[in-house]
CSV table of C-alpha atoms in Angstrom, one decimal:
chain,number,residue,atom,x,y,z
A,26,UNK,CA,17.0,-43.6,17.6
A,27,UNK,CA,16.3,-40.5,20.4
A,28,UNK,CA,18.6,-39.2,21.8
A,29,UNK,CA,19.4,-36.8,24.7
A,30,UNK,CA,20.2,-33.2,23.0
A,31,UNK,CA,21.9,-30.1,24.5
A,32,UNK,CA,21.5,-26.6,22.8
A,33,UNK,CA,23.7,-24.2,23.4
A,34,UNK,CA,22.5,-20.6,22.0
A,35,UNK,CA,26.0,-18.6,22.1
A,36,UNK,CA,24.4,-15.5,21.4
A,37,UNK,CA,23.7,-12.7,23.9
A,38,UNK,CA,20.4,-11.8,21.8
A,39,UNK,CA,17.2,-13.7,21.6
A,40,UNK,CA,16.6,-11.3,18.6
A,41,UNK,CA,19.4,-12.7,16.4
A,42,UNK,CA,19.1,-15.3,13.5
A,43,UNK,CA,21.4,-17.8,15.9
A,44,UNK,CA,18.7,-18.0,18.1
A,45,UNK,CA,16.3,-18.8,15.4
A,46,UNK,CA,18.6,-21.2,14.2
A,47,UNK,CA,18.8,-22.3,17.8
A,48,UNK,CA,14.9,-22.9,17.9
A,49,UNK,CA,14.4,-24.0,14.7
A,50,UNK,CA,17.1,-27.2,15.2
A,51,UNK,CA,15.4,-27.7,18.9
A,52,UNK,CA,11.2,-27.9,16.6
A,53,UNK,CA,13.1,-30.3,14.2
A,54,UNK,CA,14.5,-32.6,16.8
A,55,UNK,CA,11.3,-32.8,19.7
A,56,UNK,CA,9.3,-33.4,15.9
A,57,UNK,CA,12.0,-36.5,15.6
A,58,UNK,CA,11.2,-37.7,19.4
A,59,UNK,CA,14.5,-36.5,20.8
A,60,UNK,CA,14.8,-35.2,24.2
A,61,UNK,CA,16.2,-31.4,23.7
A,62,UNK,CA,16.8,-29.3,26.0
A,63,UNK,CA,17.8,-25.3,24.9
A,64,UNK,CA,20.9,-23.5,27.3
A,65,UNK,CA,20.2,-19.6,26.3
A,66,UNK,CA,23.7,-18.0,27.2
A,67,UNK,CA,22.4,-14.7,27.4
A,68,UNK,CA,19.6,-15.8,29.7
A,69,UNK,CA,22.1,-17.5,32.4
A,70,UNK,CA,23.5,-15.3,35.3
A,71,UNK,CA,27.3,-15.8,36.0
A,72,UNK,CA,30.2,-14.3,36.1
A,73,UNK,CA,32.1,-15.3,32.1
A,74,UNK,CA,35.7,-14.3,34.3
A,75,UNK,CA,37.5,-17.2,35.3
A,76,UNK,CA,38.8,-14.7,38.3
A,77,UNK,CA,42.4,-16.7,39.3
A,78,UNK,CA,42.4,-18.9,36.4
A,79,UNK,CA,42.8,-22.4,37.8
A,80,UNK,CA,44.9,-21.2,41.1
A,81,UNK,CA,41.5,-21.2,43.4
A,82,UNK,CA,38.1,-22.4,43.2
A,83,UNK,CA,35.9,-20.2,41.9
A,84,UNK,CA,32.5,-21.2,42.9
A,85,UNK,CA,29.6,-22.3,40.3
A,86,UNK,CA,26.6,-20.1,40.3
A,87,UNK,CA,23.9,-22.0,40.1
A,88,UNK,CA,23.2,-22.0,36.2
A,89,UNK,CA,26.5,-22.9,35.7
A,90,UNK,CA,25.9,-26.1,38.0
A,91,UNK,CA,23.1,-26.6,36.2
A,92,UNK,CA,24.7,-26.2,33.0
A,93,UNK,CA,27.4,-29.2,33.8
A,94,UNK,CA,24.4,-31.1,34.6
A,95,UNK,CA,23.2,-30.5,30.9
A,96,UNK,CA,26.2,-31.7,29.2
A,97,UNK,CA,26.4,-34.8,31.2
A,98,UNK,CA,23.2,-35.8,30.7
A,99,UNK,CA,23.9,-34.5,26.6
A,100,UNK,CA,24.6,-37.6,24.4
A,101,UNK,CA,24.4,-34.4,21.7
A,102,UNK,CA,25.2,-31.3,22.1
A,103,UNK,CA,24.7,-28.3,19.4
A,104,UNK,CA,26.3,-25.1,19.9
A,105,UNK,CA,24.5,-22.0,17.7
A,106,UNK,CA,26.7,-19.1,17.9
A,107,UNK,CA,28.4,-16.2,15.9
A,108,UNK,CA,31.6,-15.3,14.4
A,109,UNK,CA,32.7,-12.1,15.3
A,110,UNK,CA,36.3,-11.2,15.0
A,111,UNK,CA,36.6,-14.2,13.6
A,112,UNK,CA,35.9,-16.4,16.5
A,113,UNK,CA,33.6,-17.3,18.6
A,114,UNK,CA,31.9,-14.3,21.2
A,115,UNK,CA,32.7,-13.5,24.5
A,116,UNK,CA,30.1,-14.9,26.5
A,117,UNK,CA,30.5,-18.5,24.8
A,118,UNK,CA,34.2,-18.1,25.9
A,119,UNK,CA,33.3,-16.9,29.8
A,120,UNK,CA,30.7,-20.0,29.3
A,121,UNK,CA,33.3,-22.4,28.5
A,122,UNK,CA,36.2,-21.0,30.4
A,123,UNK,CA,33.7,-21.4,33.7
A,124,UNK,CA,32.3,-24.8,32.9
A,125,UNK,CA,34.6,-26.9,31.3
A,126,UNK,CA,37.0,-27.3,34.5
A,127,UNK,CA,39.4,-30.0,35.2
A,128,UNK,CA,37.8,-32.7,37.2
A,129,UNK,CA,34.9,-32.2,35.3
A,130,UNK,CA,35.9,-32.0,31.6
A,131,UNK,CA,39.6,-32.6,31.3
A,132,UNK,CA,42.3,-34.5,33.3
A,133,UNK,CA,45.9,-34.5,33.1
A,134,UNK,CA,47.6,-37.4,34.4
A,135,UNK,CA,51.4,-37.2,35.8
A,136,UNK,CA,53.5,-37.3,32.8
A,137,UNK,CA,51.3,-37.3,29.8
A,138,UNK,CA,51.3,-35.4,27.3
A,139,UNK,CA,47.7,-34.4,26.7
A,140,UNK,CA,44.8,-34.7,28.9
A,141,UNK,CA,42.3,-37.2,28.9
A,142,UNK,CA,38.7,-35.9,27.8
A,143,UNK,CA,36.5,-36.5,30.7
A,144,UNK,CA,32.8,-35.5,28.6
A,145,UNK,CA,33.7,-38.8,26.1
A,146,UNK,CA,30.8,-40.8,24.3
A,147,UNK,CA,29.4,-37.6,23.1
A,148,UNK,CA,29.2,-36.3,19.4
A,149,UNK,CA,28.7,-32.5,18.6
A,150,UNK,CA,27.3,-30.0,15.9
A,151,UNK,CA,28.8,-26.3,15.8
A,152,UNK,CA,26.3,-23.8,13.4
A,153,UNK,CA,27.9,-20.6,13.0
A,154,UNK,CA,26.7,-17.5,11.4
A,155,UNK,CA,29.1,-15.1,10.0
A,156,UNK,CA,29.4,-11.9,7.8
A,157,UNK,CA,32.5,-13.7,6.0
A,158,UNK,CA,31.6,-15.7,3.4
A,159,UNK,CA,32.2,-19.1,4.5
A,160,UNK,CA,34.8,-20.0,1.7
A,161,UNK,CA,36.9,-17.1,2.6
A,162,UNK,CA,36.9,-18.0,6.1
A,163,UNK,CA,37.9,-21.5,5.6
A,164,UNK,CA,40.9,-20.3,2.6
A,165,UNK,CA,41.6,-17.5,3.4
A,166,UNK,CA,40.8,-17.0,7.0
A,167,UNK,CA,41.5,-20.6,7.7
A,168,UNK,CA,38.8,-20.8,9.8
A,169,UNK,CA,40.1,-19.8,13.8
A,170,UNK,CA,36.9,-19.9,15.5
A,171,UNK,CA,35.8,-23.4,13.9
A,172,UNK,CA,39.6,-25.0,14.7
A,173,UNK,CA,39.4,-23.2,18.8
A,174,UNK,CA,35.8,-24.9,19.1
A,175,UNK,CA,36.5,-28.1,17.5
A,176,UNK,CA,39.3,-29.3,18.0
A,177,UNK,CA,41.1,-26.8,21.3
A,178,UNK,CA,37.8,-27.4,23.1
A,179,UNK,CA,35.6,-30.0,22.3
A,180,UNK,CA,38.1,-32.5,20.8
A,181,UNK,CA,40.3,-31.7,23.7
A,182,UNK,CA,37.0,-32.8,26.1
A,183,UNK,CA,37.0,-35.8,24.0
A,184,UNK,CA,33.5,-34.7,22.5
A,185,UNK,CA,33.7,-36.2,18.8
A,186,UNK,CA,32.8,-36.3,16.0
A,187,UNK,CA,32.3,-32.5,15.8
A,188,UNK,CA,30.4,-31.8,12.4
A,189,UNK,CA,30.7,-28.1,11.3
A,190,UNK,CA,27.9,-25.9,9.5
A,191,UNK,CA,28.7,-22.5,8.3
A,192,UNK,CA,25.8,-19.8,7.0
A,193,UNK,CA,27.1,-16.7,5.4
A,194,UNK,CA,27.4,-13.7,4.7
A,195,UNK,CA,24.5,-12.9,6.8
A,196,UNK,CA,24.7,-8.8,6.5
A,197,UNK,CA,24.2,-9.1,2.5
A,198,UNK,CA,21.5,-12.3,2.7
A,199,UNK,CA,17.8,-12.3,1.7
A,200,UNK,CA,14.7,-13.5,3.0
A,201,UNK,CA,15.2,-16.6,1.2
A,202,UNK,CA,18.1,-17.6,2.2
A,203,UNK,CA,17.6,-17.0,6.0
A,204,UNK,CA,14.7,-19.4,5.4
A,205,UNK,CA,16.5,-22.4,3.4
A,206,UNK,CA,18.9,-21.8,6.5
A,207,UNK,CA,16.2,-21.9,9.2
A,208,UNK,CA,15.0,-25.2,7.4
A,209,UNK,CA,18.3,-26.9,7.4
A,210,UNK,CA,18.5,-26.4,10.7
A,211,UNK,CA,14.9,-28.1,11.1
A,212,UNK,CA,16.7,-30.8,8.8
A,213,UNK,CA,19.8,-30.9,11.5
A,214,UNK,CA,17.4,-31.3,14.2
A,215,UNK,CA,15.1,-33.9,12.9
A,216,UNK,CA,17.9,-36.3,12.0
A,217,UNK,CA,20.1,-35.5,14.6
C-alpha cells in the first residue's frame, strides 16, 4: 500500500552516515511507490530557542510552517538522527521544541491528566546512530534518547507505533558494516 512518508534528517551534516541512512530509506521507499518527502534539519533556517517557552507566541519562520505542513500530510514519519550524550542533538530538540506546539500537536483539556495527541493516525520509525554499542545503551544506559523520542515526544503526540532501530558503534565500524546498514535502511524504506 503507498503511503505518504516524512524524513526527518536530525543531523546538522549532509556529510554524516545519518544522512546516508536518511537517503538510502527515502531510494528504498520512492523504489516501493511511496510518496517521500526528505526534511534536512541542517538545511532549514530557524531559530531551535523556544524564546518565552509557551508564555508568548513565538512566530514560525517559514520552514518551520512548512515543516507542520509535512507532518500533517505524514501518514509515516522517519526520523534519522544521532546519539550524542546520550540523546538526541540539539538541533532535533530546537526542531521539536519549535514545532510541536499546543494547538497543533498536543492539547490539554481542563482537568485531565495527560494531553490528548493531536498528530494521531500516524506510525513512526526512529534510526539512530551511536558510538555506544547498542546493547549497552539499552542495559546499561537504558536507553534515554530512544525513551525522550518515543515515548515523551512522539507517544505523547499520539504518533504510534514507534519502531526503534539502533546501528553501533559507528567510530570502531567497517566498510561492511556501514553498508549492510545503508541496505537495511533501503529494506526499511521499501517496506515501509
Amino acid at each position: 500500500m503507498r503511503k505518504r512518508i516524512l524524513i526527518v534528517l536530525g543531523h546538522s551534516s549532509e556529510d554524516s552516515l545519518c544522512c546516508s541512512i536518511a537517503n538510502t530509506y527515502l531510494k528504498g521507499a520512492q523504489a516501493a511507490g511511496h510518496d517521500v518527502r526528505l526534511l534536512s534539519l541542517g538545511k532549514l533556517k530557524f531559530d531551535p530557542i523556544l524564546q518565552n517557552g509557551y508564555n508568548a507566541i513565538q512566530a514560525l519562520e517559514p520552514d518551520l510552517v512548512a515543516a507542520q505542513e509535512s507532518m500533517v500530510w505524514a501518514e509515516h514519519m522517519v526520523f534519522v538522527y544521532p546519539i550524542w550524550w546520550g540523546s538526541i542533538p540539539a538541533i532535533l530538540k530546537g526542531f521539536f521544541d519549535r514545532v510541536l506546539l499546543p494547538g497543533f500537536a498536543f492539547k490539554f483539556q481542563k482537568g485531565a491528566l495527560m494531553a490528548d495527541g493531536l498528530l494521531a493516525q500516524r506510525t513512526a520509525h526512529l534510526i539512530a546512530t551511536m558510538d555506544t554499542p547498542p546493547w549497552y545503551y539499552r542495559w546499561v544506559y537504558r536507553m534515554p534518547g530512544h525513551n525522550q523520542m518515543k515515548r515523551t515526544i512522539l507517544e505523547f503526540c499520539g504518533i504510534k507505533p514507534v519502531a526503534v532501530t539502533s546501528f553501533g558503534p559507528v567510530k570502531s565500524s567497517k566498510p561492511a558494516t556501514r553498508e549492510k546498514w545503508l541496505a537495511r535502511a533501503y529494506e526499511f524504506g521499501f517496506k515501509a
